[in-house]
Amino acid sequence: KKEDNIMKQKGFTLIELMAVVAIIGILATISLPVFNHYIEKSKAAAGLASLGTFKNDVAVCFMHEDTFSVCDDGREGIHQGTSDINWVEYVTVNEGVVGAVLTASNHFENIEHVTILLTPSADPADAAMNWDIYCDDYDAVAGTHLIDTCIGPLEDSGIIDEEPR
């Protein structure tokens, strides 16, 4: 009997292995789109963070001029619009509004590049500068747009009804 136990082979059957492979395939199919969305969200967050220089430029311009109307690309100390920023296709500043096209794609909304507007608001007597963010991939359903701090779609921004120049 000891010899029978030694010779007895142990392992998985082909059916068991196929079931495991099928389960792994189903899990990968379900999780891959969600994983890709998180990658695009991180690209959008990095692109938004890269716009800090332009936000600072607008804040300094407003402190000196007490108005946003002269805070444009290449004027009043504001950097010229560029495409040389990580995760940003293009950025421009017009009357203090920072418009940018991010390299992130929102596949849930079928948008190739996400366009955002950073709209400043401030009072010359107050030191606080507030920024409202509008995105062209905005959806009222939480988690579907790439930048969670968006407060509405571009057309609700009241600034422009088209993408930045």
PDB file of C-alpha atoms in Angstrom:
ATOM      1  CA  LYS A   1       0.000   0.000   0.000  1.00  0.00           C
ATOM      2  CA  LYS A   2       2.888   2.364   0.613  1.00  0.00           C
ATOM      3  CA  GLU A   3       3.979   1.827  -2.958  1.00  0.00           C
ATOM      4  CA  ASP A   4       0.475   2.722  -4.241  1.00  0.00           C
ATOM      5  CA  ASN A   5       0.524   6.034  -2.359  1.00  0.00           C
ATOM      6  CA  ILE A   6       3.957   6.908  -3.750  1.00  0.00           C
ATOM      7  CA  MET A   7       2.937   6.160  -7.326  1.00  0.00           C
ATOM      8  CA  LYS A   8      -0.376   8.033  -7.084  1.00  0.00           C
ATOM      9  CA  GLN A   9      -0.053  11.362  -8.954  1.00  0.00           C
ATOM     10  CA  LYS A  10      -1.528  14.572  -7.623  1.00  0.00           C
ATOM     11  CA  GLY A  11      -2.429  17.680  -9.613  1.00  0.00           C
ATOM     12  CA  PHE A  12      -5.176  19.615 -11.339  1.00  0.00           C
ATOM     13  CA  THR A  13      -7.358  18.334 -14.098  1.00  0.00           C
ATOM     14  CA  LEU A  14      -7.639  20.122 -17.412  1.00  0.00           C
ATOM     15  CA  ILE A  15     -11.200  21.209 -16.559  1.00  0.00           C
ATOM     16  CA  GLU A  16     -10.046  22.810 -13.310  1.00  0.00           C
ATOM     17  CA  LEU A  17      -7.255  24.697 -15.096  1.00  0.00           C
ATOM     18  CA  MET A  18      -9.648  25.912 -17.793  1.00  0.00           C
ATOM     19  CA  ALA A  19     -12.092  27.145 -15.155  1.00  0.00           C
ATOM     20  CA  VAL A  20      -9.347  29.147 -13.423  1.00  0.00           C
ATOM     21  CA  VAL A  21      -8.216  30.684 -16.732  1.00  0.00           C
ATOM     22  CA  ALA A  22     -11.826  31.610 -17.591  1.00  0.00           C
ATOM     23  CA  ILE A  23     -12.341  33.274 -14.201  1.00  0.00           C
ATOM     24  CA  ILE A  24      -9.109  35.272 -14.576  1.00  0.00           C
ATOM     25  CA  GLY A  25     -10.199  36.357 -18.064  1.00  0.00           C
ATOM     26  CA  ILE A  26     -13.589  37.540 -16.835  1.00  0.00           C
ATOM     27  CA  LEU A  27     -12.024  39.501 -13.970  1.00  0.00           C
ATOM     28  CA  ALA A  28      -9.512  41.126 -16.337  1.00  0.00           C
ATOM     29  CA  THR A  29     -12.274  42.096 -18.772  1.00  0.00           C
ATOM     30  CA  ILE A  30     -14.271  43.760 -16.005  1.00  0.00           C
ATOM     31  CA  SER A  31     -11.384  45.557 -14.296  1.00  0.00           C
ATOM     32  CA  LEU A  32      -9.397  46.793 -17.328  1.00  0.00           C
ATOM     33  CA  PRO A  33     -11.709  49.732 -18.287  1.00  0.00           C
ATOM     34  CA  VAL A  34     -11.857  50.891 -14.666  1.00  0.00           C
ATOM     35  CA  PHE A  35      -8.069  50.657 -14.383  1.00  0.00           C
ATOM     36  CA  ASN A  36      -7.661  52.685 -17.615  1.00  0.00           C
ATOM     37  CA  HIS A  37     -10.035  55.342 -16.240  1.00  0.00           C
ATOM     38  CA  TYR A  38      -7.862  55.684 -13.124  1.00  0.00           C
ATOM     39  CA  ILE A  39      -4.767  56.096 -15.317  1.00  0.00           C
ATOM     40  CA  GLU A  40      -6.469  58.884 -17.274  1.00  0.00           C
ATOM     41  CA  LYS A  41      -7.635  60.527 -14.021  1.00  0.00           C
ATOM     42  CA  SER A  42      -4.032  60.598 -12.819  1.00  0.00           C
ATOM     43  CA  LYS A  43      -2.923  62.183 -16.110  1.00  0.00           C
ATOM     44  CA  ALA A  44      -5.638  64.848 -15.738  1.00  0.00           C
ATOM     45  CA  ALA A  45      -4.633  65.525 -12.126  1.00  0.00           C
ATOM     46  CA  ALA A  46      -0.979  65.880 -13.135  1.00  0.00           C
ATOM     47  CA  GLY A  47      -1.929  68.234 -15.973  1.00  0.00           C
ATOM     48  CA  LEU A  48      -4.058  70.337 -13.641  1.00  0.00           C
ATOM     49  CA  ALA A  49      -1.212  70.524 -11.129  1.00  0.00           C
ATOM     50  CA  SER A  50       1.147  71.626 -13.916  1.00  0.00           C
ATOM     51  CA  LEU A  51      -1.001  74.713 -14.479  1.00  0.00           C
ATOM     52  CA  GLY A  52      -0.001  76.145 -11.087  1.00  0.00           C
ATOM     53  CA  THR A  53       2.524  78.512 -12.696  1.00  0.00           C
ATOM     54  CA  PHE A  54      -0.207  80.139 -14.769  1.00  0.00           C
ATOM     55  CA  LYS A  55      -2.511  80.405 -11.753  1.00  0.00           C
ATOM     56  CA  ASN A  56       0.279  82.133  -9.823  1.00  0.00           C
ATOM     57  CA  ASP A  57       0.922  84.496 -12.754  1.00  0.00           C
ATOM     58  CA  VAL A  58      -2.755  85.485 -12.843  1.00  0.00           C
ATOM     59  CA  ALA A  59      -2.796  86.036  -9.075  1.00  0.00           C
ATOM     60  CA  VAL A  60       0.243  88.337  -9.270  1.00  0.00           C
ATOM     61  CA  CYS A  61      -1.256  90.204 -12.231  1.00  0.00           C
ATOM     62  CA  PHE A  62      -4.491  90.725 -10.313  1.00  0.00           C
ATOM     63  CA  MET A  63      -2.592  91.966  -7.245  1.00  0.00           C
ATOM     64  CA  HIS A  64      -0.826  94.596  -9.360  1.00  0.00           C
ATOM     65  CA  GLU A  65      -3.702  95.615 -11.631  1.00  0.00           C
ATOM     66  CA  ASP A  66      -6.867  95.027  -9.524  1.00  0.00           C
ATOM     67  CA  THR A  67      -8.532  93.550 -12.603  1.00  0.00           C
ATOM     68  CA  PHE A  68      -8.341  90.383 -14.677  1.00  0.00           C
ATOM     69  CA  SER A  69      -8.989  92.172 -17.986  1.00  0.00           C
ATOM     70  CA  VAL A  70      -5.270  92.774 -18.674  1.00  0.00           C
ATOM     71  CA  CYS A  71      -4.100  89.336 -17.527  1.00  0.00           C
ATOM     72  CA  ASP A  72      -3.398  87.709 -20.917  1.00  0.00           C
ATOM     73  CA  ASP A  73      -0.705  85.500 -22.455  1.00  0.00           C
ATOM     74  CA  GLY A  74       2.655  87.260 -22.507  1.00  0.00           C
ATOM     75  CA  ARG A  75       1.357  90.394 -20.729  1.00  0.00           C
ATOM     76  CA  GLU A  76       1.738  91.637 -17.165  1.00  0.00           C
ATOM     77  CA  GLY A  77       4.221  88.888 -16.257  1.00  0.00           C
ATOM     78  CA  ILE A  78       2.052  86.004 -17.436  1.00  0.00           C
ATOM     79  CA  HIS A  79       3.887  83.221 -19.240  1.00  0.00           C
ATOM     80  CA  GLN A  80       3.174  82.818 -22.912  1.00  0.00           C
ATOM     81  CA  GLY A  81       0.771  79.972 -23.726  1.00  0.00           C
ATOM     82  CA  THR A  82       2.662  76.801 -24.416  1.00  0.00           C
ATOM     83  CA  SER A  83       2.453  73.108 -25.162  1.00  0.00           C
ATOM     84  CA  ASP A  84       5.693  72.217 -23.353  1.00  0.00           C
ATOM     85  CA  ILE A  85       4.094  71.044 -20.117  1.00  0.00           C
ATOM     86  CA  ASN A  86       3.700  67.436 -19.004  1.00  0.00           C
ATOM     87  CA  TRP A  87       0.214  66.024 -19.626  1.00  0.00           C
ATOM     88  CA  VAL A  88      -0.932  69.319 -21.207  1.00  0.00           C
ATOM     89  CA  GLU A  89      -1.448  69.653 -24.975  1.00  0.00           C
ATOM     90  CA  TYR A  90      -1.903  73.403 -24.921  1.00  0.00           C
ATOM     91  CA  VAL A  91      -2.482  76.217 -22.431  1.00  0.00           C
ATOM     92  CA  THR A  92      -3.519  79.849 -22.849  1.00  0.00           C
ATOM     93  CA  VAL A  93      -4.538  82.730 -20.582  1.00  0.00           C
ATOM     94  CA  ASN A  94      -7.216  85.227 -21.611  1.00  0.00           C
ATOM     95  CA  GLU A  95      -8.445  87.887 -19.150  1.00  0.00           C
ATOM     96  CA  GLY A  96      -7.242  85.767 -16.246  1.00  0.00           C
ATOM     97  CA  VAL A  97      -9.012  82.607 -17.384  1.00  0.00           C
ATOM     98  CA  VAL A  98      -6.570  79.740 -17.831  1.00  0.00           C
ATOM     99  CA  GLY A  99      -7.703  77.412 -20.610  1.00  0.00           C
ATOM    100  CA  ALA A 100      -5.932  74.120 -21.199  1.00  0.00           C
ATOM    101  CA  VAL A 101      -6.266  70.999 -23.284  1.00  0.00           C
ATOM    102  CA  LEU A 102      -5.074  68.011 -21.255  1.00  0.00           C
ATOM    103  CA  THR A 103      -3.643  64.849 -22.792  1.00  0.00           C
ATOM    104  CA  ALA A 104      -5.997  62.715 -20.698  1.00  0.00           C
ATOM    105  CA  SER A 105      -8.842  60.967 -22.519  1.00  0.00           C
ATOM    106  CA  ASN A 106     -12.254  60.217 -21.062  1.00  0.00           C
ATOM    107  CA  HIS A 107     -13.347  57.017 -22.753  1.00  0.00           C
ATOM    108  CA  PHE A 108     -16.637  56.932 -20.799  1.00  0.00           C
ATOM    109  CA  GLU A 109     -17.616  60.224 -22.482  1.00  0.00           C
ATOM    110  CA  ASN A 110     -15.815  59.492 -25.815  1.00  0.00           C
ATOM    111  CA  ILE A 111     -13.597  62.567 -25.444  1.00  0.00           C
ATOM    112  CA  GLU A 112     -10.065  62.365 -26.874  1.00  0.00           C
ATOM    113  CA  HIS A 113      -8.511  65.268 -24.952  1.00  0.00           C
ATOM    114  CA  VAL A 114     -10.145  66.949 -21.973  1.00  0.00           C
ATOM    115  CA  THR A 115     -10.440  70.745 -22.173  1.00  0.00           C
ATOM    116  CA  ILE A 116     -10.659  72.698 -18.937  1.00  0.00           C
ATOM    117  CA  LEU A 117     -11.141  76.328 -17.923  1.00  0.00           C
ATOM    118  CA  LEU A 118      -9.804  77.674 -14.646  1.00  0.00           C
ATOM    119  CA  THR A 119     -11.846  80.779 -13.878  1.00  0.00           C
ATOM    120  CA  PRO A 120     -10.513  83.078 -11.144  1.00  0.00           C
ATOM    121  CA  SER A 121     -12.527  85.213  -8.790  1.00  0.00           C
ATOM    122  CA  ALA A 122     -11.192  87.669  -6.242  1.00  0.00           C
ATOM    123  CA  ASP A 123     -11.854  90.978  -4.556  1.00  0.00           C
ATOM    124  CA  PRO A 124      -9.009  93.542  -4.587  1.00  0.00           C
ATOM    125  CA  ALA A 125      -9.675  94.186  -0.882  1.00  0.00           C
ATOM    126  CA  ASP A 126      -9.403  90.477  -0.070  1.00  0.00           C
ATOM    127  CA  ALA A 127      -6.240  88.379  -0.304  1.00  0.00           C
ATOM    128  CA  ALA A 128      -8.082  85.205  -1.329  1.00  0.00           C
ATOM    129  CA  MET A 129      -8.050  83.979  -4.922  1.00  0.00           C
ATOM    130  CA  ASN A 130     -10.661  81.354  -5.804  1.00  0.00           C
ATOM    131  CA  TRP A 131     -10.666  79.165  -8.890  1.00  0.00           C
ATOM    132  CA  ASP A 132     -13.680  77.494 -10.489  1.00  0.00           C
ATOM    133  CA  ILE A 133     -12.917  74.600 -12.827  1.00  0.00           C
ATOM    134  CA  TYR A 134     -15.097  73.782 -15.825  1.00  0.00           C
ATOM    135  CA  CYS A 135     -14.491  70.670 -17.949  1.00  0.00           C
ATOM    136  CA  ASP A 136     -15.805  69.524 -21.300  1.00  0.00           C
ATOM    137  CA  ASP A 137     -16.176  65.980 -19.943  1.00  0.00           C
ATOM    138  CA  TYR A 138     -18.294  67.124 -16.990  1.00  0.00           C
ATOM    139  CA  ASP A 139     -21.173  64.860 -16.075  1.00  0.00           C
ATOM    140  CA  ALA A 140     -23.366  65.219 -13.011  1.00  0.00           C
ATOM    141  CA  VAL A 141     -22.660  61.562 -12.186  1.00  0.00           C
ATOM    142  CA  ALA A 142     -19.774  61.530  -9.720  1.00  0.00           C
ATOM    143  CA  GLY A 143     -16.681  59.678 -10.903  1.00  0.00           C
ATOM    144  CA  THR A 144     -17.399  59.852 -14.632  1.00  0.00           C
ATOM    145  CA  HIS A 145     -15.441  63.050 -15.310  1.00  0.00           C
ATOM    146  CA  LEU A 146     -11.672  62.999 -14.920  1.00  0.00           C
ATOM    147  CA  ILE A 147     -11.256  65.997 -12.627  1.00  0.00           C
ATOM    148  CA  ASP A 148     -13.383  65.609  -9.520  1.00  0.00           C
ATOM    149  CA  THR A 149     -13.254  69.337  -8.705  1.00  0.00           C
ATOM    150  CA  CYS A 150     -15.051  70.381 -11.909  1.00  0.00           C
ATOM    151  CA  ILE A 151     -18.194  72.297 -11.066  1.00  0.00           C
ATOM    152  CA  GLY A 152     -19.804  72.231 -14.501  1.00  0.00           C
ATOM    153  CA  PRO A 153     -19.424  71.915 -18.258  1.00  0.00           C
ATOM    154  CA  LEU A 154     -17.559  74.530 -20.323  1.00  0.00           C
ATOM    155  CA  GLU A 155     -20.738  76.151 -21.580  1.00  0.00           C
ATOM    156  CA  ASP A 156     -21.740  76.913 -17.960  1.00  0.00           C
ATOM    157  CA  SER A 157     -18.505  78.826 -17.333  1.00  0.00           C
ATOM    158  CA  GLY A 158     -19.935  82.105 -18.607  1.00  0.00           C
ATOM    159  CA  ILE A 159     -16.537  82.937 -20.118  1.00  0.00           C
ATOM    160  CA  ILE A 160     -16.363  81.332 -23.542  1.00  0.00           C
ATOM    161  CA  ASP A 161     -18.477  78.806 -25.396  1.00  0.00           C
ATOM    162  CA  GLU A 162     -15.592  77.169 -27.212  1.00  0.00           C
ATOM    163  CA  GLU A 163     -12.277  75.560 -26.518  1.00  0.00           C
ATOM    164  CA  PRO A 164      -9.330  77.826 -25.753  1.00  0.00           C
ATOM    165  CA  ARG A 165      -7.542  79.245 -28.757  1.00  0.00           C
TER     166      ARG A 165
END
